[in-house]
XYZ file of C-alpha atoms in Angstrom:
441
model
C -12.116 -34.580 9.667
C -9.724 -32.913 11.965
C -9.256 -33.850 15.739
C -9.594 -30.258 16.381
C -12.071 -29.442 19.394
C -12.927 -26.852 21.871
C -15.224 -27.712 24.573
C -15.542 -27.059 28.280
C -18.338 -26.647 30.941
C -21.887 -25.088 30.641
C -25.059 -24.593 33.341
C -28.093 -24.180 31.130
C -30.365 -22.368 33.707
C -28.081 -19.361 33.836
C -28.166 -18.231 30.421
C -31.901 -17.750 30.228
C -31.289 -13.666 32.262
C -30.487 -12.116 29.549
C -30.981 -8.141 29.603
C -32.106 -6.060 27.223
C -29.763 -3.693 26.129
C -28.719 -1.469 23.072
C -25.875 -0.282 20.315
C -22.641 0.343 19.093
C -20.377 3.090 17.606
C -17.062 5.229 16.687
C -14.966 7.853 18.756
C -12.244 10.558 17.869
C -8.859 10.768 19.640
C -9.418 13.617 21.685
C -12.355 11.828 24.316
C -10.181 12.954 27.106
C -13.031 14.757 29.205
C -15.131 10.946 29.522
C -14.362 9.533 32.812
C -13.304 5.666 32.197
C -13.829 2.183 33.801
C -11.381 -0.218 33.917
C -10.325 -1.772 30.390
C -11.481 -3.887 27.815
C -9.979 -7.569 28.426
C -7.152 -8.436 25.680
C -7.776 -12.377 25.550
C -4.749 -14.675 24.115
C -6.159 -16.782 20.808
C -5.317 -20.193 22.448
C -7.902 -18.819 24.799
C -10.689 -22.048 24.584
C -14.137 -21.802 22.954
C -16.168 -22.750 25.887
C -13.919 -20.130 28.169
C -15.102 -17.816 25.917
C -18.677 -18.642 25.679
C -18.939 -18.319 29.545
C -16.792 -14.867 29.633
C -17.445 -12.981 26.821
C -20.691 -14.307 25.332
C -22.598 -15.399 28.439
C -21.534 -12.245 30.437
C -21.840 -10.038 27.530
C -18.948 -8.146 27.873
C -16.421 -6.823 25.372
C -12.933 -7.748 24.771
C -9.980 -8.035 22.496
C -8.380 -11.113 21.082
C -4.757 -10.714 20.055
C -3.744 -10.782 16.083
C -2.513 -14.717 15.902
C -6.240 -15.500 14.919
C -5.665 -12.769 11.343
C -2.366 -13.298 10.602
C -3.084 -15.993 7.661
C -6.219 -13.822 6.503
C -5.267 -13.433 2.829
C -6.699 -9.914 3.211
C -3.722 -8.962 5.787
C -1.510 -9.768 2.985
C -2.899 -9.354 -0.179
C -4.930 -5.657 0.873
C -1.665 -4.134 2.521
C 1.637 -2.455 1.508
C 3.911 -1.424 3.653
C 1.100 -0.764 7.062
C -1.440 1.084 4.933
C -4.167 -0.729 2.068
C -2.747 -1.652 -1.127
C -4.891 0.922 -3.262
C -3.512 -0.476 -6.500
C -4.422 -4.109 -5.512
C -7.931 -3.217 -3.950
C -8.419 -1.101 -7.397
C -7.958 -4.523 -9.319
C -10.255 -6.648 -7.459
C -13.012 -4.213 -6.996
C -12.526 -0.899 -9.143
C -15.437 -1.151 -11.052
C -17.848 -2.230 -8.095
C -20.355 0.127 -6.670
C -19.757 0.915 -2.977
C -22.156 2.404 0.011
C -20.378 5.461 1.388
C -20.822 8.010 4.286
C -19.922 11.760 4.314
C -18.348 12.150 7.696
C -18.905 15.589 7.958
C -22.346 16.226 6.738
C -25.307 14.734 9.221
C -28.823 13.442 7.952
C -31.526 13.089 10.801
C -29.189 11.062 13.349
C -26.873 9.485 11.225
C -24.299 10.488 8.013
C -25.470 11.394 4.797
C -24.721 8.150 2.361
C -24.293 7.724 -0.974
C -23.098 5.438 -3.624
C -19.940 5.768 -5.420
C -17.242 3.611 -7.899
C -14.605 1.795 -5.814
C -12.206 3.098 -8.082
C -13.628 7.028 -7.456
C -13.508 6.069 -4.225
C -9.749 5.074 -3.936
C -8.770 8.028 -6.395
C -10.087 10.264 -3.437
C -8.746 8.631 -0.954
C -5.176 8.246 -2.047
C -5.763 11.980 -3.292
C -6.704 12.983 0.749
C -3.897 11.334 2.231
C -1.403 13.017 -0.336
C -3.309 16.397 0.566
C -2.191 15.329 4.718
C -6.079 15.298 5.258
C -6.988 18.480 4.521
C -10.174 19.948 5.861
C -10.755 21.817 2.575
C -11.826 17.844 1.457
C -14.885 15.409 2.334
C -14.467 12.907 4.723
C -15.644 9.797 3.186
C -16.141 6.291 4.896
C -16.983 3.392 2.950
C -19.080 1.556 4.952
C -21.454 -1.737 5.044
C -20.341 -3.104 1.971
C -21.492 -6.312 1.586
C -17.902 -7.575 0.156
C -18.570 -11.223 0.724
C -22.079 -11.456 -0.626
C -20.856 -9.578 -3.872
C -17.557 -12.098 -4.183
C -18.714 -14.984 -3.359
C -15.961 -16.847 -5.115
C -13.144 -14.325 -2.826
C -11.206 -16.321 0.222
C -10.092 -13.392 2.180
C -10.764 -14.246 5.462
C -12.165 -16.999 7.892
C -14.367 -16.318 10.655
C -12.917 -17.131 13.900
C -14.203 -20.326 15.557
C -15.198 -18.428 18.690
C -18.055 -16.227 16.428
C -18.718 -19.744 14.266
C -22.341 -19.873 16.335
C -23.929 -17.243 14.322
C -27.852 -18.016 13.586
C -28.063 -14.518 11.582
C -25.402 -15.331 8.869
C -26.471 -19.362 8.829
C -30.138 -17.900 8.413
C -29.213 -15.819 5.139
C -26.575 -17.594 3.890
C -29.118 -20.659 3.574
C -31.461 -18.528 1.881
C -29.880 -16.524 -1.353
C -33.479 -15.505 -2.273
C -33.346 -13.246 0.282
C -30.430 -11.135 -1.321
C -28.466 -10.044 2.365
C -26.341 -10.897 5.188
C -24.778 -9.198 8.066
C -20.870 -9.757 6.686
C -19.584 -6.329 6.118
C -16.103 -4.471 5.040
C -15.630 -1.028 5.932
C -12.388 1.210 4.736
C -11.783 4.526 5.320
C -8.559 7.469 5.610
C -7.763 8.652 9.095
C -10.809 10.552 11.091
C -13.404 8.749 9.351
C -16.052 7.950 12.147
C -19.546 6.305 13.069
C -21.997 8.080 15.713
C -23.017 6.921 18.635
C -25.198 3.847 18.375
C -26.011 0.399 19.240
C -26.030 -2.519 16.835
C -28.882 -3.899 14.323
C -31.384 -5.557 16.373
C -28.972 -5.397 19.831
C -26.935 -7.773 18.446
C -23.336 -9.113 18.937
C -20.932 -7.256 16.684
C -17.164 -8.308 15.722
C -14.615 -6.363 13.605
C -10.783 -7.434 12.647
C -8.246 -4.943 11.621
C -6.929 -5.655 8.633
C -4.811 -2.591 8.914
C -5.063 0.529 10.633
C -6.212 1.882 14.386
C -9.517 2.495 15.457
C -10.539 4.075 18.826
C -13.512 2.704 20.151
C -15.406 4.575 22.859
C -18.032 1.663 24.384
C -20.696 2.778 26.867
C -22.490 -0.615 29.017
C -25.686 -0.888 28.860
C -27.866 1.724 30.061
C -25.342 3.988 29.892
C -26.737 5.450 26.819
C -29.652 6.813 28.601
C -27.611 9.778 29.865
C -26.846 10.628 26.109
C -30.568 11.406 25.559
C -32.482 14.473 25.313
C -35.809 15.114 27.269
C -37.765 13.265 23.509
C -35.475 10.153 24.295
C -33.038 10.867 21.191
C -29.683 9.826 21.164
C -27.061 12.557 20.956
C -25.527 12.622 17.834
C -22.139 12.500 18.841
C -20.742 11.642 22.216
C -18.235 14.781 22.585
C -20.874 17.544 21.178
C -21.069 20.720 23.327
C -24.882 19.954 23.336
C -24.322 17.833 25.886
C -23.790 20.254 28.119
C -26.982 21.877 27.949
C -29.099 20.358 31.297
C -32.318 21.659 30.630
C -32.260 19.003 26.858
C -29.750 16.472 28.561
C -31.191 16.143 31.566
C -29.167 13.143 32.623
C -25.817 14.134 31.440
C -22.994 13.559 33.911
C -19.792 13.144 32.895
C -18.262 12.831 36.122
C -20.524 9.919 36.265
C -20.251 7.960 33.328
C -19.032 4.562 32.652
C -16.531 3.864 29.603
C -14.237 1.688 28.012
C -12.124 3.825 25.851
C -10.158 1.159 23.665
C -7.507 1.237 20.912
C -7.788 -1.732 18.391
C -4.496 -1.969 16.651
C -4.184 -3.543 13.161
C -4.671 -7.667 13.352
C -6.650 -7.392 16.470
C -10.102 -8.292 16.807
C -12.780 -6.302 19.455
C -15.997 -8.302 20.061
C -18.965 -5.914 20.932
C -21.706 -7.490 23.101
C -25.363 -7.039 22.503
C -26.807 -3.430 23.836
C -23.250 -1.881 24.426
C -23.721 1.097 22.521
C -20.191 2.818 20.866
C -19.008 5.582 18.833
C -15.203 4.760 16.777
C -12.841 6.426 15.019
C -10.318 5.645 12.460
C -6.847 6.967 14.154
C -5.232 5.743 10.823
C -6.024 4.917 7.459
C -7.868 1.770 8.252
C -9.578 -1.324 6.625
C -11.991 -3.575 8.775
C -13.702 -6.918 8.496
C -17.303 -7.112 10.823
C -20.198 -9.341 11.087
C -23.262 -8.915 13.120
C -24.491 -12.101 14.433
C -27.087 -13.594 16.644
C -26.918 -17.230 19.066
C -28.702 -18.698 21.845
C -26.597 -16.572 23.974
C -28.097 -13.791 23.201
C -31.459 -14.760 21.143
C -33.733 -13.378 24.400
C -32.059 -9.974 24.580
C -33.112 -9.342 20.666
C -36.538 -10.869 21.239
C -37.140 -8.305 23.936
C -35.506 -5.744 21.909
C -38.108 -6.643 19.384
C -40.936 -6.538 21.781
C -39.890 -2.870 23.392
C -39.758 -1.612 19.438
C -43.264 -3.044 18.857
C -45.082 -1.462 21.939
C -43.198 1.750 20.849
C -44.361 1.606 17.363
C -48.157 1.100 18.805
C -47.690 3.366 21.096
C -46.462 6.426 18.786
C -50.234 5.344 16.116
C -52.461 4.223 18.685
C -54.769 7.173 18.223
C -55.106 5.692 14.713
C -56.043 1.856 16.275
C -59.487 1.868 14.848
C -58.442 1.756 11.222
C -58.457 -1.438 9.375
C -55.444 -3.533 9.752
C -53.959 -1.652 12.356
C -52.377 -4.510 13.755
C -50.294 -5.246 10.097
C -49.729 -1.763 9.393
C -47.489 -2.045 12.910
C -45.781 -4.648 11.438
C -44.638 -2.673 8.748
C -43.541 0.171 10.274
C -42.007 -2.117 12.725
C -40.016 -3.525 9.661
C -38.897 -0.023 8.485
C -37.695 1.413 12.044
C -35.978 -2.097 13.602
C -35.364 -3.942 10.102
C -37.277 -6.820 11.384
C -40.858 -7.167 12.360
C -42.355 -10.461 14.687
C -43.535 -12.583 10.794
C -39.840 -12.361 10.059
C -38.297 -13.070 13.410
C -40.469 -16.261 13.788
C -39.086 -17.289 9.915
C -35.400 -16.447 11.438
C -35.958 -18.877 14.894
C -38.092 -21.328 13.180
C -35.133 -21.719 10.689
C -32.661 -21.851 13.612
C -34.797 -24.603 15.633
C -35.791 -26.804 12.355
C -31.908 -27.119 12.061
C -31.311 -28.024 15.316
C -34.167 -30.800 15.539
C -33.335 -32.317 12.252
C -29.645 -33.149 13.864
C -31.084 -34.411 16.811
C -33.953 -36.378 15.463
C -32.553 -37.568 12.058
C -28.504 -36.691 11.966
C -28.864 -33.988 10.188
C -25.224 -31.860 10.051
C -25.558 -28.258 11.319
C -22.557 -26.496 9.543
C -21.472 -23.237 10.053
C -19.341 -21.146 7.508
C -18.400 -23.979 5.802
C -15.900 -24.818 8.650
C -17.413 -25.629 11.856
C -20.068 -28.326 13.323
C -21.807 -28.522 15.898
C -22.604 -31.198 18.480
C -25.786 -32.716 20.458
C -24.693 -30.160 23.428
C -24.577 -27.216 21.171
C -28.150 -27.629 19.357
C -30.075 -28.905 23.091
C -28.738 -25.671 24.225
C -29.450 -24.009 21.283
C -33.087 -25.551 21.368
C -33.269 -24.667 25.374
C -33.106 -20.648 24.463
C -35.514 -20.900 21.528
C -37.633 -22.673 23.641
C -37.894 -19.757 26.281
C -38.103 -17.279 23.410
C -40.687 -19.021 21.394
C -43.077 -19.463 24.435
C -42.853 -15.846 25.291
C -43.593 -15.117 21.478
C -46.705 -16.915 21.640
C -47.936 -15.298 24.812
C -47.086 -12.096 23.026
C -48.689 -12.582 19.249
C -51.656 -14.220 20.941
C -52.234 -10.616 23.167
C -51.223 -8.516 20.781
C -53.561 -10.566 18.149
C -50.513 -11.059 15.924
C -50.725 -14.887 15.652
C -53.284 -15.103 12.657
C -50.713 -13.365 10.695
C -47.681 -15.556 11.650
C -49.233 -18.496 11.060
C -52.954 -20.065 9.714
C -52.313 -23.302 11.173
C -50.781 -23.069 14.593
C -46.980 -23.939 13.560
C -45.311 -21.960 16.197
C -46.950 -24.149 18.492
C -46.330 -26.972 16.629
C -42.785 -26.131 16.678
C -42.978 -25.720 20.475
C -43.924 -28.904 21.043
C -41.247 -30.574 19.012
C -38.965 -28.810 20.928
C -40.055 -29.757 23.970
C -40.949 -33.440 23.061
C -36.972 -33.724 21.634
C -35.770 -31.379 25.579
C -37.958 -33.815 27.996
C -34.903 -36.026 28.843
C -32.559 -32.945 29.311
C -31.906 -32.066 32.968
C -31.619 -28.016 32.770
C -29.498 -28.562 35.716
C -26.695 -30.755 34.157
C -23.705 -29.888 33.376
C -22.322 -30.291 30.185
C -19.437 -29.657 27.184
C -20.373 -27.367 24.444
C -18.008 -29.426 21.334
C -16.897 -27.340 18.117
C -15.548 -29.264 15.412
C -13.901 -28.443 12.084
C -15.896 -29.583 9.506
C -13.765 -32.046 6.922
């Protein structure tokens, strides 16, 4: 096993305020008009795991990390000729694979109307656009969430950094193949491709690498994105539409009084997006990207209360329909279809998350991540400490909401409670400690 370790100090008490925030998304060059704050940190790669916990994770707040960390990615070399993607070479690996795309100049509802298409079709068009100097007479198309990893298994491209190695939503589904997903996504696109505005799946963290290209990133801190809704509480579409100027639909638009980061990402560089920072992007160049969602004890509370604020908006947009029979489920299931996740599979995801973590304490069990990393006792008792907070407030909240008899028959998340708590009763929540990171052999 190698020597290699990153560790440094922790206060346990202070990461249990975590606020509830919102999502991410793309920008185009020509933001000029959106007044800015200060920038988004760039952060040096020998920069320490724990430093980063505490700065970027803890504090929730975005920043850059220079291209040392990609430079070995075989994707950087294998996917790129001479600074743009190596069409030919992504044409042999993946031609004949079926990709998700998005038509960047047609809108559905609040998002881009998507589509499936041959990777090969795909790179005949592209390679066709750029030769045309990006006409406007053509589509715009952005391939986007492809789940490249899941669909190669077998394909080394790249390695997830060791500061994003906590990441309970990938360990969750990459443990469990029967479930058929993950949150591991490539996204490729010609120059002026572009995602709305909008915060990520379930408010969680968000990172994406540059394998080549620019991207402009337009981030707004949380609760900024309230002043980019209309008097029904929709998000405007786009961040730079004239709409916005109409007061009597957008009644809180100011843009002298906005807060932004407005952030290029050059090729090799990686931006980490905190949970709740909502963002719009744009591809400045023909770009390719590598991004994960992901989800850790750092930021477990703010999706939990994410979760709960979808629920009570779900019951609150059929409660005139309350007295029908199994109100409470059919909730659930719209809850599932308008967040992704309802409170039966959240419990699944933390139970998961806190089974792993007891077994190491209680019976030595590794807890691997990617293949790569490992964690220590200081890593899973904190780990345990915010699923501990989290799973009592879920149990207040099923039990109210008369949602427990449907999570479980036999009282497991209070089972699991008390495990947790039993295994915590020696920890001093006051105590300083190292969070320890190895490399796995």
């Amino acid at each position: 096993m190698s020597n290699r370790t990153i560790s440094g100090p922790c206060v346990w008490v202070s990461f249990l305020n975590v606020y509830l925030l919102h999502m991410y998304n793309d920008v185009p060059s020509n933001a000029k008009h959106l007044p800015t704050i200060e920038s988004v940190r760039r952060v040096d790669h020998n920069l320490t795991y724990n430093e980063f916990f505490h700065k970027f994770l803890i504090n929730n707040e975005p920043c850059i990390i220079d291209t040392a960390i990609t430079e070995s990615w075989p994707c950087r070399q294998q996917w790129v000729l001479k600074d743009a993607p190596n069409f030919e070479f992504l044409g042999r690996l993946f031609g004949q694979c079926l990709v998700p795309i998005s038509d960047c100049k047609r809108r559905y509802y609040n998002s881009q109307l998507k589509n499936d298409m041959n990777m090969q079709e795909y790179l005949d068009y592209w390679v066709k656009y750029r030769n045309s100097d990006y006409t406007s007479d053509m589509p715009l198309l952005y391939l986007k969430d492809w789940h490249c990893t899941k669909i190669f298994s077998d394909l080394v491209y790249y390695e997830v950094p060791h500061y994003f190695a906590s990441d309970w939503l990938n360990e969750y589904y990459i443990a469990k193949p029967e479930l058929d997903d993950d949150y591991m996504f490539v996204y490729m696109g010609p120059k002026g491709t572009w995602t709305p505005l909008h915060a990520d799946v379930f408010f969680s963290y968000s990172w994406s690498a540059n394998i080549v290209g620019r991207k402009r990133w337009l981030l707004f801190p949380p609760k900024e994105e309230n002043k980019f809704r209309d008097s029904y509480g929709q998000l405007v579409y786009d961040v730079l539409s004239e709409d916005l100027k109409d007061h009597s639909k957008y009644k809180e638009y100011d843009s002298q009084n906005l807060k932004c980061f407005d952030v290029i990402q050059e090729a090799g560089e990686i931006m980490f997006i905190p949970s709740g920072w909502h963002h719009q992007v744009w591809n400045l160049e023909d770009t390719i990207s590598v991004n994960h969602n992901w989800i850790n004890g750092c930021n477990i509370r703010t999706i939990w209360l994410s979760l709960k604020q979808q629920l009570s908006s779900v019951m609150k947009e059929v409660e005139d329909c309350k007295d029908m029979v199994n109100w409470v489920e059919h909730c659930q299931l719209m809850l599932k279809v308008s967040h992704g996740m309802n409170y039966i599979q959240f419990y699944s995801f933390i139970s998961f998350i806190a089974t792993k973590r007891l077994d190491f304490i209680t019976k030595g069990s590794r807890v691997n991540s990617f293949g790569k990393y490992e964690f220590g006792i200081n890593h899973c008792s904190f780990d345990l400490t915010m699923l501990k907070t989290v799973l009592e407030d879920f149990i207040i909240e099923t039990k109210e909401k008369s949602i427990y008899s449907l999570i479980s028959a036999d009282d497991q998340p209070i089972n699991l409670l008390e495990k947790i708590n039993f295994v915590l009763q020696d920890e001093d929540n006051d105590e300083i400690f190292e969070l320890t990171l190895k490399m796995s052999p």
